[in-house]
C-alpha cells in the first residue's frame, strides 16, 4: 500500500472534500481522485460513497481511515528518530505557522536561527486546523495553533493572549467609542477570514450567539489585505489587537469588541504521544527563553509570552 495514496485518502476524509484536500496537500484534484481510486482497487472495495454533497465512509473506509492515521504517524516518527541520530549541528525542523499570526513567531525563529545556523527551518504555512491535522499525522513536530485545542492530545506553550477589535473606516459611527458590542455590528458588511481558518469558526459562532449571521463581502487569510479592503470602504473587519495597533488612526476606526469579548489565543503545540527531536526540543527551549515583548503597547499586548509563561507550559 503506497503511503502517498493513504495520506491523500486520510486528508479527503478529514476535509470531507476532494477539493479542499487537494488545496491542503498542494496537488490537483484529479491527482487526489486517482490515488484514492487506486487505493480502493488495491483493497478491492469502495472506501467512500457520495450521498448528496456529503462523503460517507464505508465499513472498510472507516478501518482504513483510522489505521491509516496510525500508519502515517508511525512513518513520520520513524523518519524523525532516524534523523535525530544526527547532532544539532545540522538537519531540519518542520514547524506549522498560520498566515494570520505568523509575525508572532519571528523572534523565536530569529533566535533559533542565530543559535543553530545549520538547522533548516521549514515553515508549513496553513491555518490552525490544517496544522493540527499535520501534527496528528506526524508531518510536523511543532505548530502554532489557535486555542482552544484538545489538551489531552497536545502539549502547549502559550504565545499570545489578545482580543479582537473592530477595524472600520475612519468616518465610521463608532469613532471615539471605548468599545462596541458585537450585536451592534449585525447590519454591517464584513471582510472575513478564509473558511479554512479556525478564526473563521470562532467569530462566526460569536456572531450567531450575538443573534445574527454576518454578511460577508470578501475573505482573506492576510490581515494587511483585510485592512486594505476596509480602508477602501469594502466593509468592516474584526482583527486581533496586535494587528490593529500599527494602523493609522487617521485612516481607521479601531475599537475593542465586547459582549462578548472574542479571544485570540495562540500557542505552540506538539503531540503528547509523538516523538520530539532534539531540534524541536531546542526550539521550545529557545522560545521559552525569550523575554516578554510589550512593544505593541501595554501589558495586554504580549506579542511573545514564551518567557513569561514558560512555567505554565507542559514540558516536551
PDB file of C-alpha atoms in Angstrom:
ATOM      1  CA  UNK A   1       0.000   0.000   0.000  1.00  0.00           C
ATOM      2  CA  UNK A   2       1.530   3.297  -1.106  1.00  0.00           C
ATOM      3  CA  UNK A   3       1.885   5.811   1.715  1.00  0.00           C
ATOM      4  CA  UNK A   4       1.051   8.715  -0.560  1.00  0.00           C
ATOM      5  CA  UNK A   5      -2.309   7.189  -1.516  1.00  0.00           C
ATOM      6  CA  UNK A   6      -3.037   6.569   2.150  1.00  0.00           C
ATOM      7  CA  UNK A   7      -2.124  10.150   3.022  1.00  0.00           C
ATOM      8  CA  UNK A   8      -4.403  11.534   0.288  1.00  0.00           C
ATOM      9  CA  UNK A   9      -7.309   9.353   1.394  1.00  0.00           C
ATOM     10  CA  UNK A  10      -6.949  10.369   5.058  1.00  0.00           C
ATOM     11  CA  UNK A  11      -6.920  14.039   4.059  1.00  0.00           C
ATOM     12  CA  UNK A  12     -10.078  13.656   1.943  1.00  0.00           C
ATOM     13  CA  UNK A  13     -11.823  12.074   4.934  1.00  0.00           C
ATOM     14  CA  UNK A  14     -10.630  14.856   7.235  1.00  0.00           C
ATOM     15  CA  UNK A  15     -11.679  17.657   4.876  1.00  0.00           C
ATOM     16  CA  UNK A  16     -14.850  15.887   3.650  1.00  0.00           C
ATOM     17  CA  UNK A  17     -13.911  17.238   0.245  1.00  0.00           C
ATOM     18  CA  UNK A  18     -11.608  16.246  -2.601  1.00  0.00           C
ATOM     19  CA  UNK A  19     -11.179  19.929  -3.496  1.00  0.00           C
ATOM     20  CA  UNK A  20     -10.157  21.035  -0.007  1.00  0.00           C
ATOM     21  CA  UNK A  21      -7.866  18.027   0.370  1.00  0.00           C
ATOM     22  CA  UNK A  22      -6.134  18.949  -2.893  1.00  0.00           C
ATOM     23  CA  UNK A  23      -5.663  22.539  -1.682  1.00  0.00           C
ATOM     24  CA  UNK A  24      -4.259  21.422   1.670  1.00  0.00           C
ATOM     25  CA  UNK A  25      -1.814  18.989   0.048  1.00  0.00           C
ATOM     26  CA  UNK A  26      -0.926  21.385  -2.810  1.00  0.00           C
ATOM     27  CA  UNK A  27      -1.809  18.891  -5.552  1.00  0.00           C
ATOM     28  CA  UNK A  28      -4.515  18.791  -8.222  1.00  0.00           C
ATOM     29  CA  UNK A  29      -7.941  17.311  -7.536  1.00  0.00           C
ATOM     30  CA  UNK A  30      -7.566  14.691 -10.314  1.00  0.00           C
ATOM     31  CA  UNK A  31      -4.370  13.508  -8.610  1.00  0.00           C
ATOM     32  CA  UNK A  32      -6.258  13.042  -5.335  1.00  0.00           C
ATOM     33  CA  UNK A  33      -9.116  11.213  -7.081  1.00  0.00           C
ATOM     34  CA  UNK A  34      -6.718   8.927  -8.954  1.00  0.00           C
ATOM     35  CA  UNK A  35      -4.789   7.972  -5.817  1.00  0.00           C
ATOM     36  CA  UNK A  36      -7.941   7.258  -3.809  1.00  0.00           C
ATOM     37  CA  UNK A  37      -9.294   5.141  -6.668  1.00  0.00           C
ATOM     38  CA  UNK A  38      -6.034   3.164  -6.837  1.00  0.00           C
ATOM     39  CA  UNK A  39      -6.264   2.571  -3.082  1.00  0.00           C
ATOM     40  CA  UNK A  40      -9.816   1.242  -3.467  1.00  0.00           C
ATOM     41  CA  UNK A  41      -8.714  -1.022  -6.326  1.00  0.00           C
ATOM     42  CA  UNK A  42      -5.835  -2.367  -4.250  1.00  0.00           C
ATOM     43  CA  UNK A  43      -8.092  -3.105  -1.278  1.00  0.00           C
ATOM     44  CA  UNK A  44     -10.835  -4.449  -3.540  1.00  0.00           C
ATOM     45  CA  UNK A  45     -13.786  -2.491  -2.166  1.00  0.00           C
ATOM     46  CA  UNK A  46     -15.113   1.099  -2.149  1.00  0.00           C
ATOM     47  CA  UNK A  47     -13.936   3.278   0.715  1.00  0.00           C
ATOM     48  CA  UNK A  48     -16.065   6.382   0.100  1.00  0.00           C
ATOM     49  CA  UNK A  49     -19.646   6.841  -1.078  1.00  0.00           C
ATOM     50  CA  UNK A  50     -21.346  10.066  -2.113  1.00  0.00           C
ATOM     51  CA  UNK A  51     -24.700  10.866  -0.519  1.00  0.00           C
ATOM     52  CA  UNK A  52     -25.798  14.167  -1.979  1.00  0.00           C
ATOM     53  CA  UNK A  53     -22.956  16.600  -1.243  1.00  0.00           C
ATOM     54  CA  UNK A  54     -21.549  14.505   1.585  1.00  0.00           C
ATOM     55  CA  UNK A  55     -18.842  11.855   1.561  1.00  0.00           C
ATOM     56  CA  UNK A  56     -19.723   8.783   3.624  1.00  0.00           C
ATOM     57  CA  UNK A  57     -17.201   6.162   4.708  1.00  0.00           C
ATOM     58  CA  UNK A  58     -17.938   2.504   4.056  1.00  0.00           C
ATOM     59  CA  UNK A  59     -17.076  -0.033   6.766  1.00  0.00           C
ATOM     60  CA  UNK A  60     -13.764  -0.653   5.015  1.00  0.00           C
ATOM     61  CA  UNK A  61     -13.242   3.089   4.662  1.00  0.00           C
ATOM     62  CA  UNK A  62     -13.600   3.625   8.410  1.00  0.00           C
ATOM     63  CA  UNK A  63     -10.956   0.994   9.111  1.00  0.00           C
ATOM     64  CA  UNK A  64      -8.552   2.388   6.506  1.00  0.00           C
ATOM     65  CA  UNK A  65      -9.040   5.970   7.729  1.00  0.00           C
ATOM     66  CA  UNK A  66      -8.430   5.070  11.366  1.00  0.00           C
ATOM     67  CA  UNK A  67      -5.494   2.735  10.826  1.00  0.00           C
ATOM     68  CA  UNK A  68      -4.142   4.952   8.061  1.00  0.00           C
ATOM     69  CA  UNK A  69      -3.579   7.775  10.520  1.00  0.00           C
ATOM     70  CA  UNK A  70      -1.669   5.372  12.766  1.00  0.00           C
ATOM     71  CA  UNK A  71       0.493   4.225   9.849  1.00  0.00           C
ATOM     72  CA  UNK A  72       1.265   7.787   8.727  1.00  0.00           C
ATOM     73  CA  UNK A  73       2.138   8.850  12.267  1.00  0.00           C
ATOM     74  CA  UNK A  74       4.384   5.826  12.747  1.00  0.00           C
ATOM     75  CA  UNK A  75       6.154   6.522   9.453  1.00  0.00           C
ATOM     76  CA  UNK A  76       6.747  10.156  10.409  1.00  0.00           C
ATOM     77  CA  UNK A  77       8.070   9.138  13.818  1.00  0.00           C
ATOM     78  CA  UNK A  78      10.433   6.615  12.221  1.00  0.00           C
ATOM     79  CA  UNK A  79      11.845   9.345   9.984  1.00  0.00           C
ATOM     80  CA  UNK A  80      12.189  11.739  12.914  1.00  0.00           C
ATOM     81  CA  UNK A  81      14.009   9.206  15.079  1.00  0.00           C
ATOM     82  CA  UNK A  82      16.414   8.292  12.286  1.00  0.00           C
ATOM     83  CA  UNK A  83      17.078  11.947  11.520  1.00  0.00           C
ATOM     84  CA  UNK A  84      17.620  12.578  15.196  1.00  0.00           C
ATOM     85  CA  UNK A  85      20.688  10.356  15.126  1.00  0.00           C
ATOM     86  CA  UNK A  86      22.345  13.418  13.662  1.00  0.00           C
ATOM     87  CA  UNK A  87      23.611  16.068  16.033  1.00  0.00           C
ATOM     88  CA  UNK A  88      22.073  19.506  16.391  1.00  0.00           C
ATOM     89  CA  UNK A  89      24.840  20.766  14.154  1.00  0.00           C
ATOM     90  CA  UNK A  90      22.695  20.127  11.095  1.00  0.00           C
ATOM     91  CA  UNK A  91      19.316  18.859   9.952  1.00  0.00           C
ATOM     92  CA  UNK A  92      15.859  20.321   9.566  1.00  0.00           C
ATOM     93  CA  UNK A  93      12.800  21.142  11.649  1.00  0.00           C
ATOM     94  CA  UNK A  94       9.276  21.473  10.245  1.00  0.00           C
ATOM     95  CA  UNK A  95       7.068  23.997  12.048  1.00  0.00           C
ATOM     96  CA  UNK A  96       3.498  24.987  11.214  1.00  0.00           C
ATOM     97  CA  UNK A  97       2.869  28.748  11.077  1.00  0.00           C
ATOM     98  CA  UNK A  98      -0.598  30.175  10.301  1.00  0.00           C
ATOM     99  CA  UNK A  99      -0.882  33.013   7.755  1.00  0.00           C
ATOM    100  CA  UNK A 100      -2.620  35.210  10.321  1.00  0.00           C
ATOM    101  CA  UNK A 101      -0.319  35.295  13.334  1.00  0.00           C
ATOM    102  CA  UNK A 102       2.955  34.403  11.681  1.00  0.00           C
ATOM    103  CA  UNK A 103       4.728  37.548  12.835  1.00  0.00           C
ATOM    104  CA  UNK A 104       4.271  36.466  16.456  1.00  0.00           C
ATOM    105  CA  UNK A 105       6.900  33.795  15.875  1.00  0.00           C
ATOM    106  CA  UNK A 106       9.538  35.950  14.213  1.00  0.00           C
ATOM    107  CA  UNK A 107      11.548  36.462  17.455  1.00  0.00           C
ATOM    108  CA  UNK A 108      11.741  32.716  18.139  1.00  0.00           C
ATOM    109  CA  UNK A 109      12.662  31.905  14.538  1.00  0.00           C
ATOM    110  CA  UNK A 110      15.405  34.559  14.516  1.00  0.00           C
ATOM    111  CA  UNK A 111      16.815  33.455  17.876  1.00  0.00           C
ATOM    112  CA  UNK A 112      16.822  29.785  16.853  1.00  0.00           C
ATOM    113  CA  UNK A 113      18.496  30.600  13.546  1.00  0.00           C
ATOM    114  CA  UNK A 114      21.231  32.520  15.349  1.00  0.00           C
ATOM    115  CA  UNK A 115      21.863  29.710  17.830  1.00  0.00           C
ATOM    116  CA  UNK A 116      21.572  26.804  15.367  1.00  0.00           C
ATOM    117  CA  UNK A 117      22.504  28.221  11.936  1.00  0.00           C
ATOM    118  CA  UNK A 118      22.903  24.827  10.231  1.00  0.00           C
ATOM    119  CA  UNK A 119      19.416  23.567  11.083  1.00  0.00           C
ATOM    120  CA  UNK A 120      16.993  24.397   8.302  1.00  0.00           C
ATOM    121  CA  UNK A 121      13.591  25.602   9.479  1.00  0.00           C
ATOM    122  CA  UNK A 122      10.881  24.512   7.075  1.00  0.00           C
ATOM    123  CA  UNK A 123       7.742  26.543   7.660  1.00  0.00           C
ATOM    124  CA  UNK A 124       4.378  24.962   6.876  1.00  0.00           C
ATOM    125  CA  UNK A 125       2.081  27.923   6.186  1.00  0.00           C
ATOM    126  CA  UNK A 126      -1.535  26.894   6.666  1.00  0.00           C
ATOM    127  CA  UNK A 127      -4.413  27.613   9.005  1.00  0.00           C
ATOM    128  CA  UNK A 128      -4.627  26.313  12.563  1.00  0.00           C
ATOM    129  CA  UNK A 129      -6.890  23.382  11.678  1.00  0.00           C
ATOM    130  CA  UNK A 130      -4.556  22.148   8.927  1.00  0.00           C
ATOM    131  CA  UNK A 131      -1.627  22.488  11.336  1.00  0.00           C
ATOM    132  CA  UNK A 132      -3.455  20.409  13.961  1.00  0.00           C
ATOM    133  CA  UNK A 133      -4.066  17.717  11.342  1.00  0.00           C
ATOM    134  CA  UNK A 134      -0.417  17.750  10.260  1.00  0.00           C
ATOM    135  CA  UNK A 135       0.694  17.402  13.889  1.00  0.00           C
ATOM    136  CA  UNK A 136      -1.591  14.403  14.367  1.00  0.00           C
ATOM    137  CA  UNK A 137      -0.275  12.773  11.200  1.00  0.00           C
ATOM    138  CA  UNK A 138       3.325  13.386  12.237  1.00  0.00           C
ATOM    139  CA  UNK A 139       4.080  15.665   9.287  1.00  0.00           C
ATOM    140  CA  UNK A 140       5.021  18.408  11.755  1.00  0.00           C
ATOM    141  CA  UNK A 141       6.703  18.257  15.145  1.00  0.00           C
ATOM    142  CA  UNK A 142       5.648  21.737  16.258  1.00  0.00           C
ATOM    143  CA  UNK A 143       2.894  24.050  15.094  1.00  0.00           C
ATOM    144  CA  UNK A 144       1.215  27.312  16.022  1.00  0.00           C
ATOM    145  CA  UNK A 145      -2.460  26.784  16.781  1.00  0.00           C
ATOM    146  CA  UNK A 146      -5.400  28.931  17.790  1.00  0.00           C
ATOM    147  CA  UNK A 147      -6.780  27.896  21.169  1.00  0.00           C
ATOM    148  CA  UNK A 148      -8.724  26.032  22.341  1.00  0.00           C
ATOM    149  CA  UNK A 149      -7.406  22.637  21.212  1.00  0.00           C
ATOM    150  CA  UNK A 150      -7.631  19.213  22.850  1.00  0.00           C
ATOM    151  CA  UNK A 151      -5.118  19.369  25.697  1.00  0.00           C
ATOM    152  CA  UNK A 152      -5.417  15.614  26.178  1.00  0.00           C
ATOM    153  CA  UNK A 153      -3.760  15.261  22.771  1.00  0.00           C
ATOM    154  CA  UNK A 154      -1.483  18.303  22.520  1.00  0.00           C
ATOM    155  CA  UNK A 155       1.203  19.768  24.744  1.00  0.00           C
ATOM    156  CA  UNK A 156       1.124  23.567  24.644  1.00  0.00           C
ATOM    157  CA  UNK A 157       3.426  26.546  25.042  1.00  0.00           C
ATOM    158  CA  UNK A 158       1.234  29.712  25.204  1.00  0.00           C
ATOM    159  CA  UNK A 159       2.396  32.504  22.902  1.00  0.00           C
ATOM    160  CA  UNK A 160      -0.187  35.291  22.945  1.00  0.00           C
ATOM    161  CA  UNK A 161      -3.391  36.370  24.648  1.00  0.00           C
ATOM    162  CA  UNK A 162      -5.392  39.054  22.864  1.00  0.00           C
ATOM    163  CA  UNK A 163      -8.923  40.046  21.959  1.00  0.00           C
ATOM    164  CA  UNK A 164     -10.434  41.094  18.649  1.00  0.00           C
ATOM    165  CA  UNK A 165     -11.010  44.736  17.745  1.00  0.00           C
ATOM    166  CA  UNK A 166     -13.303  46.359  15.246  1.00  0.00           C
ATOM    167  CA  UNK A 167     -11.496  47.829  12.231  1.00  0.00           C
ATOM    168  CA  UNK A 168     -13.698  50.277  10.314  1.00  0.00           C
ATOM    169  CA  UNK A 169     -13.180  53.288   8.032  1.00  0.00           C
ATOM    170  CA  UNK A 170     -12.112  56.499   9.791  1.00  0.00           C
ATOM    171  CA  UNK A 171     -15.531  58.161   9.401  1.00  0.00           C
ATOM    172  CA  UNK A 172     -17.490  55.280  10.966  1.00  0.00           C
ATOM    173  CA  UNK A 173     -20.134  55.949  13.638  1.00  0.00           C
ATOM    174  CA  UNK A 174     -18.005  54.133  16.242  1.00  0.00           C
ATOM    175  CA  UNK A 175     -15.127  56.580  16.032  1.00  0.00           C
ATOM    176  CA  UNK A 176     -14.191  57.687  19.546  1.00  0.00           C
ATOM    177  CA  UNK A 177     -16.112  54.856  21.234  1.00  0.00           C
ATOM    178  CA  UNK A 178     -14.441  52.988  24.099  1.00  0.00           C
ATOM    179  CA  UNK A 179     -15.895  49.665  22.927  1.00  0.00           C
ATOM    180  CA  UNK A 180     -18.566  48.262  20.615  1.00  0.00           C
ATOM    181  CA  UNK A 181     -20.951  45.367  21.426  1.00  0.00           C
ATOM    182  CA  UNK A 182     -20.752  42.681  18.769  1.00  0.00           C
ATOM    183  CA  UNK A 183     -24.519  42.696  18.262  1.00  0.00           C
ATOM    184  CA  UNK A 184     -24.373  46.353  17.133  1.00  0.00           C
ATOM    185  CA  UNK A 185     -22.486  45.223  14.026  1.00  0.00           C
ATOM    186  CA  UNK A 186     -25.301  42.996  12.769  1.00  0.00           C
ATOM    187  CA  UNK A 187     -26.233  45.241   9.826  1.00  0.00           C
ATOM    188  CA  UNK A 188     -22.672  45.767   8.599  1.00  0.00           C
ATOM    189  CA  UNK A 189     -20.801  44.156   5.701  1.00  0.00           C
ATOM    190  CA  UNK A 190     -17.802  42.129   6.883  1.00  0.00           C
ATOM    191  CA  UNK A 191     -14.426  41.422   5.324  1.00  0.00           C
ATOM    192  CA  UNK A 192     -13.889  37.960   6.789  1.00  0.00           C
ATOM    193  CA  UNK A 193     -11.203  35.301   7.064  1.00  0.00           C
ATOM    194  CA  UNK A 194     -10.648  32.288   4.828  1.00  0.00           C
ATOM    195  CA  UNK A 195     -13.107  29.474   5.542  1.00  0.00           C
ATOM    196  CA  UNK A 196     -10.234  27.098   6.300  1.00  0.00           C
ATOM    197  CA  UNK A 197      -9.005  29.272   9.199  1.00  0.00           C
ATOM    198  CA  UNK A 198     -10.048  28.405  12.751  1.00  0.00           C
ATOM    199  CA  UNK A 199     -10.662  32.104  13.472  1.00  0.00           C
ATOM    200  CA  UNK A 200     -13.457  31.996  10.887  1.00  0.00           C
ATOM    201  CA  UNK A 201     -15.393  29.475  13.004  1.00  0.00           C
ATOM    202  CA  UNK A 202     -14.717  31.281  16.285  1.00  0.00           C
ATOM    203  CA  UNK A 203     -16.011  34.640  15.038  1.00  0.00           C
ATOM    204  CA  UNK A 204     -18.924  33.101  13.134  1.00  0.00           C
ATOM    205  CA  UNK A 205     -20.017  31.308  16.306  1.00  0.00           C
ATOM    206  CA  UNK A 206     -19.708  34.538  18.356  1.00  0.00           C
ATOM    207  CA  UNK A 207     -21.849  36.430  15.823  1.00  0.00           C
ATOM    208  CA  UNK A 208     -24.556  33.772  15.887  1.00  0.00           C
ATOM    209  CA  UNK A 209     -24.523  33.800  19.685  1.00  0.00           C
ATOM    210  CA  UNK A 210     -24.998  37.582  19.448  1.00  0.00           C
ATOM    211  CA  UNK A 211     -28.105  36.995  17.340  1.00  0.00           C
ATOM    212  CA  UNK A 212     -27.001  37.459  13.721  1.00  0.00           C
ATOM    213  CA  UNK A 213     -25.210  35.862  10.801  1.00  0.00           C
ATOM    214  CA  UNK A 214     -22.607  38.248   9.349  1.00  0.00           C
ATOM    215  CA  UNK A 215     -22.975  39.496   5.784  1.00  0.00           C
ATOM    216  CA  UNK A 216     -19.608  38.624   4.203  1.00  0.00           C
ATOM    217  CA  UNK A 217     -18.430  40.631   1.199  1.00  0.00           C
ATOM    218  CA  UNK A 218     -14.885  39.245   0.946  1.00  0.00           C
ATOM    219  CA  UNK A 219     -12.417  36.857   2.549  1.00  0.00           C
ATOM    220  CA  UNK A 220      -8.663  36.717   3.075  1.00  0.00           C
ATOM    221  CA  UNK A 221      -6.152  34.962   5.282  1.00  0.00           C
ATOM    222  CA  UNK A 222      -3.857  38.000   5.398  1.00  0.00           C
ATOM    223  CA  UNK A 223      -4.509  40.809   7.853  1.00  0.00           C
ATOM    224  CA  UNK A 224      -2.820  43.511   5.741  1.00  0.00           C
ATOM    225  CA  UNK A 225      -5.091  42.772   2.771  1.00  0.00           C
ATOM    226  CA  UNK A 226      -8.134  42.730   5.056  1.00  0.00           C
ATOM    227  CA  UNK A 227      -7.263  46.174   6.413  1.00  0.00           C
ATOM    228  CA  UNK A 228      -6.644  47.482   2.898  1.00  0.00           C
ATOM    229  CA  UNK A 229     -10.153  46.380   1.906  1.00  0.00           C
ATOM    230  CA  UNK A 230     -11.584  48.086   4.985  1.00  0.00           C
ATOM    231  CA  UNK A 231      -9.672  51.257   4.121  1.00  0.00           C
ATOM    232  CA  UNK A 232     -11.135  51.134   0.609  1.00  0.00           C
ATOM    233  CA  UNK A 233     -14.653  51.068   2.076  1.00  0.00           C
ATOM    234  CA  UNK A 234     -15.476  47.465   1.196  1.00  0.00           C
ATOM    235  CA  UNK A 235     -16.629  46.619   4.727  1.00  0.00           C
ATOM    236  CA  UNK A 236     -15.574  46.292   8.352  1.00  0.00           C
ATOM    237  CA  UNK A 237     -13.382  43.635   9.940  1.00  0.00           C
ATOM    238  CA  UNK A 238     -12.582  42.082  13.301  1.00  0.00           C
ATOM    239  CA  UNK A 239      -8.845  41.626  13.831  1.00  0.00           C
ATOM    240  CA  UNK A 240      -6.534  40.673  16.719  1.00  0.00           C
ATOM    241  CA  UNK A 241      -5.295  43.646  18.721  1.00  0.00           C
ATOM    242  CA  UNK A 242      -1.604  43.369  17.641  1.00  0.00           C
ATOM    243  CA  UNK A 243      -2.618  43.930  14.011  1.00  0.00           C
ATOM    244  CA  UNK A 244      -4.775  46.935  14.887  1.00  0.00           C
ATOM    245  CA  UNK A 245      -2.239  48.941  16.864  1.00  0.00           C
ATOM    246  CA  UNK A 246       0.111  49.683  13.904  1.00  0.00           C
ATOM    247  CA  UNK A 247      -2.773  51.024  11.801  1.00  0.00           C
ATOM    248  CA  UNK A 248      -3.058  54.756  11.145  1.00  0.00           C
ATOM    249  CA  UNK A 249      -5.832  56.136  13.415  1.00  0.00           C
ATOM    250  CA  UNK A 250      -6.410  58.862  10.857  1.00  0.00           C
ATOM    251  CA  UNK A 251      -7.471  56.235   8.334  1.00  0.00           C
ATOM    252  CA  UNK A 252      -9.223  53.702  10.566  1.00  0.00           C
ATOM    253  CA  UNK A 253     -11.621  53.459  13.480  1.00  0.00           C
ATOM    254  CA  UNK A 254     -10.142  50.969  15.967  1.00  0.00           C
ATOM    255  CA  UNK A 255     -12.354  49.849  18.858  1.00  0.00           C
ATOM    256  CA  UNK A 256     -12.308  46.770  21.158  1.00  0.00           C
ATOM    257  CA  UNK A 257     -15.262  44.413  20.655  1.00  0.00           C
ATOM    258  CA  UNK A 258     -17.294  43.402  23.729  1.00  0.00           C
ATOM    259  CA  UNK A 259     -20.420  41.414  24.590  1.00  0.00           C
ATOM    260  CA  UNK A 260     -18.769  39.044  24.034  1.00  0.00           C
ATOM    261  CA  UNK A 261     -15.049  39.661  24.146  1.00  0.00           C
ATOM    262  CA  UNK A 262     -13.640  37.386  21.417  1.00  0.00           C
ATOM    263  CA  UNK A 263     -10.323  35.852  22.429  1.00  0.00           C
ATOM    264  CA  UNK A 264      -7.404  35.293  20.058  1.00  0.00           C
ATOM    265  CA  UNK A 265      -5.057  32.998  21.968  1.00  0.00           C
ATOM    266  CA  UNK A 266      -2.115  31.405  20.154  1.00  0.00           C
ATOM    267  CA  UNK A 267       0.151  28.608  21.340  1.00  0.00           C
ATOM    268  CA  UNK A 268       2.872  26.329  20.038  1.00  0.00           C
ATOM    269  CA  UNK A 269       1.580  22.750  20.095  1.00  0.00           C
ATOM    270  CA  UNK A 270       3.052  19.271  19.780  1.00  0.00           C
ATOM    271  CA  UNK A 271       1.616  15.771  20.019  1.00  0.00           C
ATOM    272  CA  UNK A 272       1.939  14.460  23.565  1.00  0.00           C
ATOM    273  CA  UNK A 273       2.397  10.886  22.375  1.00  0.00           C
ATOM    274  CA  UNK A 274       4.676  11.842  19.479  1.00  0.00           C
ATOM    275  CA  UNK A 275       8.438  11.946  19.210  1.00  0.00           C
ATOM    276  CA  UNK A 276      10.129  15.317  19.648  1.00  0.00           C
ATOM    277  CA  UNK A 277      13.543  15.529  18.046  1.00  0.00           C
ATOM    278  CA  UNK A 278      16.498  17.293  19.649  1.00  0.00           C
ATOM    279  CA  UNK A 279      15.900  20.160  17.219  1.00  0.00           C
ATOM    280  CA  UNK A 280      12.237  20.506  18.291  1.00  0.00           C
ATOM    281  CA  UNK A 281      13.126  20.444  21.971  1.00  0.00           C
ATOM    282  CA  UNK A 282      15.855  23.020  21.335  1.00  0.00           C
ATOM    283  CA  UNK A 283      13.340  25.260  19.548  1.00  0.00           C
ATOM    284  CA  UNK A 284      10.977  25.104  22.524  1.00  0.00           C
ATOM    285  CA  UNK A 285      13.854  25.954  24.868  1.00  0.00           C
ATOM    286  CA  UNK A 286      14.735  28.968  22.728  1.00  0.00           C
ATOM    287  CA  UNK A 287      11.083  30.064  22.696  1.00  0.00           C
ATOM    288  CA  UNK A 288      10.775  29.779  26.476  1.00  0.00           C
ATOM    289  CA  UNK A 289      13.933  31.829  26.985  1.00  0.00           C
ATOM    290  CA  UNK A 290      12.687  34.877  25.060  1.00  0.00           C
ATOM    291  CA  UNK A 291      11.810  37.951  27.141  1.00  0.00           C
ATOM    292  CA  UNK A 292       8.296  39.288  27.251  1.00  0.00           C
ATOM    293  CA  UNK A 293       7.668  41.872  24.498  1.00  0.00           C
ATOM    294  CA  UNK A 294       5.287  44.710  25.361  1.00  0.00           C
ATOM    295  CA  UNK A 295       6.319  46.852  22.401  1.00  0.00           C
ATOM    296  CA  UNK A 296       2.801  46.966  20.950  1.00  0.00           C
ATOM    297  CA  UNK A 297       1.686  48.944  23.967  1.00  0.00           C
ATOM    298  CA  UNK A 298       0.715  47.998  27.494  1.00  0.00           C
ATOM    299  CA  UNK A 299       0.588  44.814  29.487  1.00  0.00           C
ATOM    300  CA  UNK A 300      -2.208  43.449  27.306  1.00  0.00           C
ATOM    301  CA  UNK A 301      -0.057  43.484  24.166  1.00  0.00           C
ATOM    302  CA  UNK A 302       2.019  40.374  24.704  1.00  0.00           C
ATOM    303  CA  UNK A 303       3.497  39.618  21.305  1.00  0.00           C
ATOM    304  CA  UNK A 304       5.522  36.765  22.750  1.00  0.00           C
ATOM    305  CA  UNK A 305       4.842  35.085  26.077  1.00  0.00           C
ATOM    306  CA  UNK A 306       7.283  32.198  25.823  1.00  0.00           C
ATOM    307  CA  UNK A 307       9.429  33.566  28.636  1.00  0.00           C
ATOM    308  CA  UNK A 308       6.551  34.920  30.696  1.00  0.00           C
ATOM    309  CA  UNK A 309       4.506  31.726  30.685  1.00  0.00           C
ATOM    310  CA  UNK A 310       7.092  29.004  30.418  1.00  0.00           C
ATOM    311  CA  UNK A 311       6.076  27.721  33.809  1.00  0.00           C
ATOM    312  CA  UNK A 312       2.513  27.030  32.614  1.00  0.00           C
ATOM    313  CA  UNK A 313       3.534  25.012  29.571  1.00  0.00           C
ATOM    314  CA  UNK A 314       3.888  21.272  29.675  1.00  0.00           C
ATOM    315  CA  UNK A 315       7.431  20.114  29.163  1.00  0.00           C
ATOM    316  CA  UNK A 316       8.193  18.396  25.886  1.00  0.00           C
TER     317      UNK A 316
END
